[in-house]
Every structure is written in C-alpha cells, then in structure tokens.
Amino acid sequence: MATFAIKCLVLGGVANLVLSFGLGWVLSVYRAKGPMEPHRWLLVAHEVSLQEGVMLLGLAYAAGFVRLPVWLASGGALAVVIASFFQDASGFMNWLRRTNDQFAEKSLGWKLAGVNAVLNTAGLGILAIGVVRGLLA
C-alpha cells in the first residue's frame, strides 16, 4: 500500500503532466496565429510543468526508500508538490502580465518562483535525507 507521501507525489506529478498538456494546447493555438516571442513565458510554463511532473513521479519512486517518521516524509512530499504549482504559476503569471525580465521587474512570477525555491529546498532536503537514511539502513 502506498504511503501518503508517495500518493501525494504521484498525484502532483500526474496533475503537472495534465497541466503541461493543457498549456501545450493553449500555446499551439496562439502560435498558429502569430510569432513565438509574446508567448515565451507560456512556453516556459508548459515546459516547467512537464519537468515538474517527471520530477515528482521520480520522487514518488524514491519516496519508497525514505526512512523517516510518516509526518516528516509526508510534509516533505507535500512541500515539493505545492512548490511545483508555484513554479508552474510563475511562468503563467509572467505570460499573462506580459513580463519581460522577471528578475529586473520583480514580477509576480518572480515572487511565485521565490516561494517555489523555499518550499522545494525544504521538501527536497527532507526527502533526500530520508532516502539516504533508507538506503544506508
């Protein structure tokens, strides 16, 4: 039976892949009508959600090796899943708001990516420690 952490990571991974697929459809509609440049951030959101989905599914496998208290492993998994959607929203918001340089503009997308960085650092740190503990046990 899969733990909450594994279920959370699988669900988050599949949700990211579905989001990527949907964003790909939206992107193709806009690309059929004009040049790529105005939709660069939409492409970023499409690619990032694909990458996040694959990462979360890989972490779901790795989570099977985690040796930590259930609440801690679950918290780490939940943190990386929530972080992934902040990262997805970052590119999408930059596209909606026609952001040029998110760092120079300190855009909403930049702020969302900052939340992603904090949550991902914490969640990946927890899961990595748990995997190392599990593999060395």
mmCIF file of C-alpha atoms in Angstrom:
data_model
loop_
_atom_site.group_PDB
_atom_site.id
_atom_site.type_symbol
_atom_site.label_atom_id
_atom_site.label_comp_id
_atom_site.label_asym_id
_atom_site.label_seq_id
_atom_site.Cartn_x
_atom_site.Cartn_y
_atom_site.Cartn_z
ATOM 1 C CA MET A 1 0.000 0.000 0.000
ATOM 2 C CA ALA A 2 1.356 3.395 -0.965
ATOM 3 C CA THR A 3 2.083 5.905 1.739
ATOM 4 C CA PHE A 4 0.593 9.389 1.771
ATOM 5 C CA ALA A 5 3.927 10.799 0.574
ATOM 6 C CA ILE A 6 4.012 8.506 -2.455
ATOM 7 C CA LYS A 7 0.350 9.124 -3.286
ATOM 8 C CA CYS A 8 0.860 12.887 -2.965
ATOM 9 C CA LEU A 9 3.892 12.828 -5.264
ATOM 10 C CA VAL A 10 2.154 10.659 -7.875
ATOM 11 C CA LEU A 11 -0.964 12.825 -7.837
ATOM 12 C CA GLY A 12 1.123 16.008 -8.073
ATOM 13 C CA GLY A 13 3.197 14.533 -10.875
ATOM 14 C CA VAL A 14 0.204 13.487 -12.935
ATOM 15 C CA ALA A 15 -1.525 16.834 -12.302
ATOM 16 C CA ASN A 16 1.574 18.636 -13.585
ATOM 17 C CA LEU A 17 1.625 16.471 -16.720
ATOM 18 C CA VAL A 18 -2.064 17.209 -17.352
ATOM 19 C CA LEU A 19 -1.389 20.920 -16.836
ATOM 20 C CA SER A 20 1.540 20.765 -19.262
ATOM 21 C CA PHE A 21 -0.652 19.079 -21.856
ATOM 22 C CA GLY A 22 -3.347 21.758 -21.449
ATOM 23 C CA LEU A 23 -0.822 24.579 -21.654
ATOM 24 C CA GLY A 24 0.587 22.946 -24.780
ATOM 25 C CA TRP A 25 -2.825 23.161 -26.416
ATOM 26 C CA VAL A 26 -3.194 26.824 -25.458
ATOM 27 C CA LEU A 27 0.311 27.559 -26.711
ATOM 28 C CA SER A 28 -0.359 25.854 -30.041
ATOM 29 C CA VAL A 29 -3.490 27.971 -30.579
ATOM 30 C CA TYR A 30 -1.517 31.197 -30.014
ATOM 31 C CA ARG A 31 1.464 30.003 -32.070
ATOM 32 C CA ALA A 32 -0.787 29.192 -35.029
ATOM 33 C CA LYS A 33 -1.815 32.851 -35.098
ATOM 34 C CA GLY A 34 1.498 34.642 -34.637
ATOM 35 C CA PRO A 35 5.125 34.719 -33.543
ATOM 36 C CA MET A 36 6.528 32.943 -30.504
ATOM 37 C CA GLU A 37 8.050 35.868 -28.625
ATOM 38 C CA PRO A 38 4.865 37.211 -26.969
ATOM 39 C CA HIS A 39 4.234 33.694 -25.675
ATOM 40 C CA ARG A 40 7.715 32.856 -24.401
ATOM 41 C CA TRP A 41 6.525 32.654 -20.783
ATOM 42 C CA LEU A 42 3.660 30.364 -21.791
ATOM 43 C CA LEU A 43 6.245 28.036 -23.330
ATOM 44 C CA VAL A 44 8.212 28.235 -20.081
ATOM 45 C CA ALA A 45 5.101 27.305 -18.064
ATOM 46 C CA HIS A 46 4.415 24.403 -20.442
ATOM 47 C CA GLU A 47 7.973 23.066 -20.198
ATOM 48 C CA VAL A 48 8.293 23.622 -16.448
ATOM 49 C CA SER A 49 5.065 21.782 -15.665
ATOM 50 C CA LEU A 50 6.296 18.867 -17.784
ATOM 51 C CA GLN A 51 9.634 18.831 -15.935
ATOM 52 C CA GLU A 52 7.945 19.178 -12.547
ATOM 53 C CA GLY A 53 5.635 16.260 -13.367
ATOM 54 C CA VAL A 54 8.513 13.977 -14.268
ATOM 55 C CA MET A 55 10.469 15.100 -11.201
ATOM 56 C CA LEU A 56 7.553 14.384 -8.867
ATOM 57 C CA LEU A 57 6.981 10.950 -10.386
ATOM 58 C CA GLY A 58 10.669 10.178 -9.927
ATOM 59 C CA LEU A 59 10.468 11.353 -6.335
ATOM 60 C CA ALA A 60 7.451 9.080 -5.822
ATOM 61 C CA TYR A 61 9.708 6.139 -6.630
ATOM 62 C CA ALA A 62 12.483 7.491 -4.394
ATOM 63 C CA ALA A 63 9.986 8.059 -1.563
ATOM 64 C CA GLY A 64 9.607 4.306 -1.313
ATOM 65 C CA PHE A 65 13.109 4.262 0.186
ATOM 66 C CA VAL A 66 12.527 7.091 2.690
ATOM 67 C CA ARG A 67 13.193 6.182 6.292
ATOM 68 C CA LEU A 68 11.664 8.999 8.330
ATOM 69 C CA PRO A 69 8.627 9.496 10.537
ATOM 70 C CA VAL A 70 5.482 9.451 8.388
ATOM 71 C CA TRP A 71 4.587 13.045 9.239
ATOM 72 C CA LEU A 72 8.028 14.289 8.151
ATOM 73 C CA ALA A 73 8.114 12.325 4.885
ATOM 74 C CA SER A 74 4.547 13.460 4.162
ATOM 75 C CA GLY A 75 5.476 17.067 4.869
ATOM 76 C CA GLY A 76 8.473 16.885 2.560
ATOM 77 C CA ALA A 77 6.384 15.384 -0.227
ATOM 78 C CA LEU A 78 3.616 17.923 0.230
ATOM 79 C CA ALA A 79 6.147 20.776 0.177
ATOM 80 C CA VAL A 80 7.606 19.738 -3.198
ATOM 81 C CA VAL A 81 4.150 19.213 -4.710
ATOM 82 C CA ILE A 82 2.936 22.627 -3.567
ATOM 83 C CA ALA A 83 6.241 24.143 -4.723
ATOM 84 C CA SER A 84 5.740 22.700 -8.200
ATOM 85 C CA PHE A 85 2.480 24.552 -8.638
ATOM 86 C CA PHE A 86 4.074 27.825 -7.528
ATOM 87 C CA GLN A 87 6.696 27.241 -10.218
ATOM 88 C CA ASP A 88 4.014 26.448 -12.804
ATOM 89 C CA ALA A 89 2.081 29.573 -11.835
ATOM 90 C CA SER A 90 5.250 31.662 -12.095
ATOM 91 C CA GLY A 91 5.622 31.275 -15.853
ATOM 92 C CA PHE A 92 1.891 31.503 -16.441
ATOM 93 C CA MET A 93 1.594 34.764 -14.478
ATOM 94 C CA ASN A 94 4.600 36.196 -16.285
ATOM 95 C CA TRP A 95 2.860 35.369 -19.577
ATOM 96 C CA LEU A 96 -0.483 36.860 -18.501
ATOM 97 C CA ARG A 97 1.186 40.051 -17.273
ATOM 98 C CA ARG A 98 3.490 40.301 -20.303
ATOM 99 C CA THR A 99 6.598 40.231 -18.149
ATOM 100 C CA ASN A 100 9.854 40.813 -19.955
ATOM 101 C CA ASP A 101 12.555 40.135 -17.342
ATOM 102 C CA GLN A 102 11.104 38.702 -14.146
ATOM 103 C CA PHE A 103 14.270 39.423 -12.149
ATOM 104 C CA ALA A 104 14.561 43.057 -13.207
ATOM 105 C CA GLU A 105 10.845 43.664 -12.798
ATOM 106 C CA LYS A 106 10.463 41.640 -9.571
ATOM 107 C CA SER A 107 7.258 40.378 -11.184
ATOM 108 C CA LEU A 108 4.529 38.327 -9.563
ATOM 109 C CA GLY A 109 6.029 35.360 -11.388
ATOM 110 C CA TRP A 110 9.379 36.079 -9.768
ATOM 111 C CA LYS A 111 7.714 36.144 -6.333
ATOM 112 C CA LEU A 112 5.922 32.862 -7.010
ATOM 113 C CA ALA A 113 9.207 31.305 -8.125
ATOM 114 C CA GLY A 114 10.728 32.503 -4.847
ATOM 115 C CA VAL A 115 8.072 30.635 -2.854
ATOM 116 C CA ASN A 116 8.805 27.595 -5.015
ATOM 117 C CA ALA A 117 12.509 27.829 -4.190
ATOM 118 C CA VAL A 118 11.906 27.898 -0.442
ATOM 119 C CA LEU A 119 9.365 25.052 -0.421
ATOM 120 C CA ASN A 120 11.419 22.919 -2.816
ATOM 121 C CA THR A 121 14.594 23.389 -0.796
ATOM 122 C CA ALA A 122 12.841 22.260 2.368
ATOM 123 C CA GLY A 123 10.903 19.398 0.778
ATOM 124 C CA LEU A 124 13.786 18.047 -1.283
ATOM 125 C CA GLY A 125 16.088 18.315 1.705
ATOM 126 C CA ILE A 126 13.722 16.252 3.828
ATOM 127 C CA LEU A 127 13.182 13.619 1.148
ATOM 128 C CA ALA A 128 16.886 13.412 0.304
ATOM 129 C CA ILE A 129 17.814 12.842 3.941
ATOM 130 C CA GLY A 130 15.090 10.213 4.222
ATOM 131 C CA VAL A 131 16.271 8.397 1.079
ATOM 132 C CA VAL A 132 19.902 8.382 2.260
ATOM 133 C CA ARG A 133 18.792 7.061 5.654
ATOM 134 C CA GLY A 134 16.710 4.397 3.955
ATOM 135 C CA LEU A 135 19.496 3.281 1.637
ATOM 136 C CA LEU A 136 22.083 3.144 4.408
ATOM 137 C CA ALA A 137 19.843 1.245 6.829
#
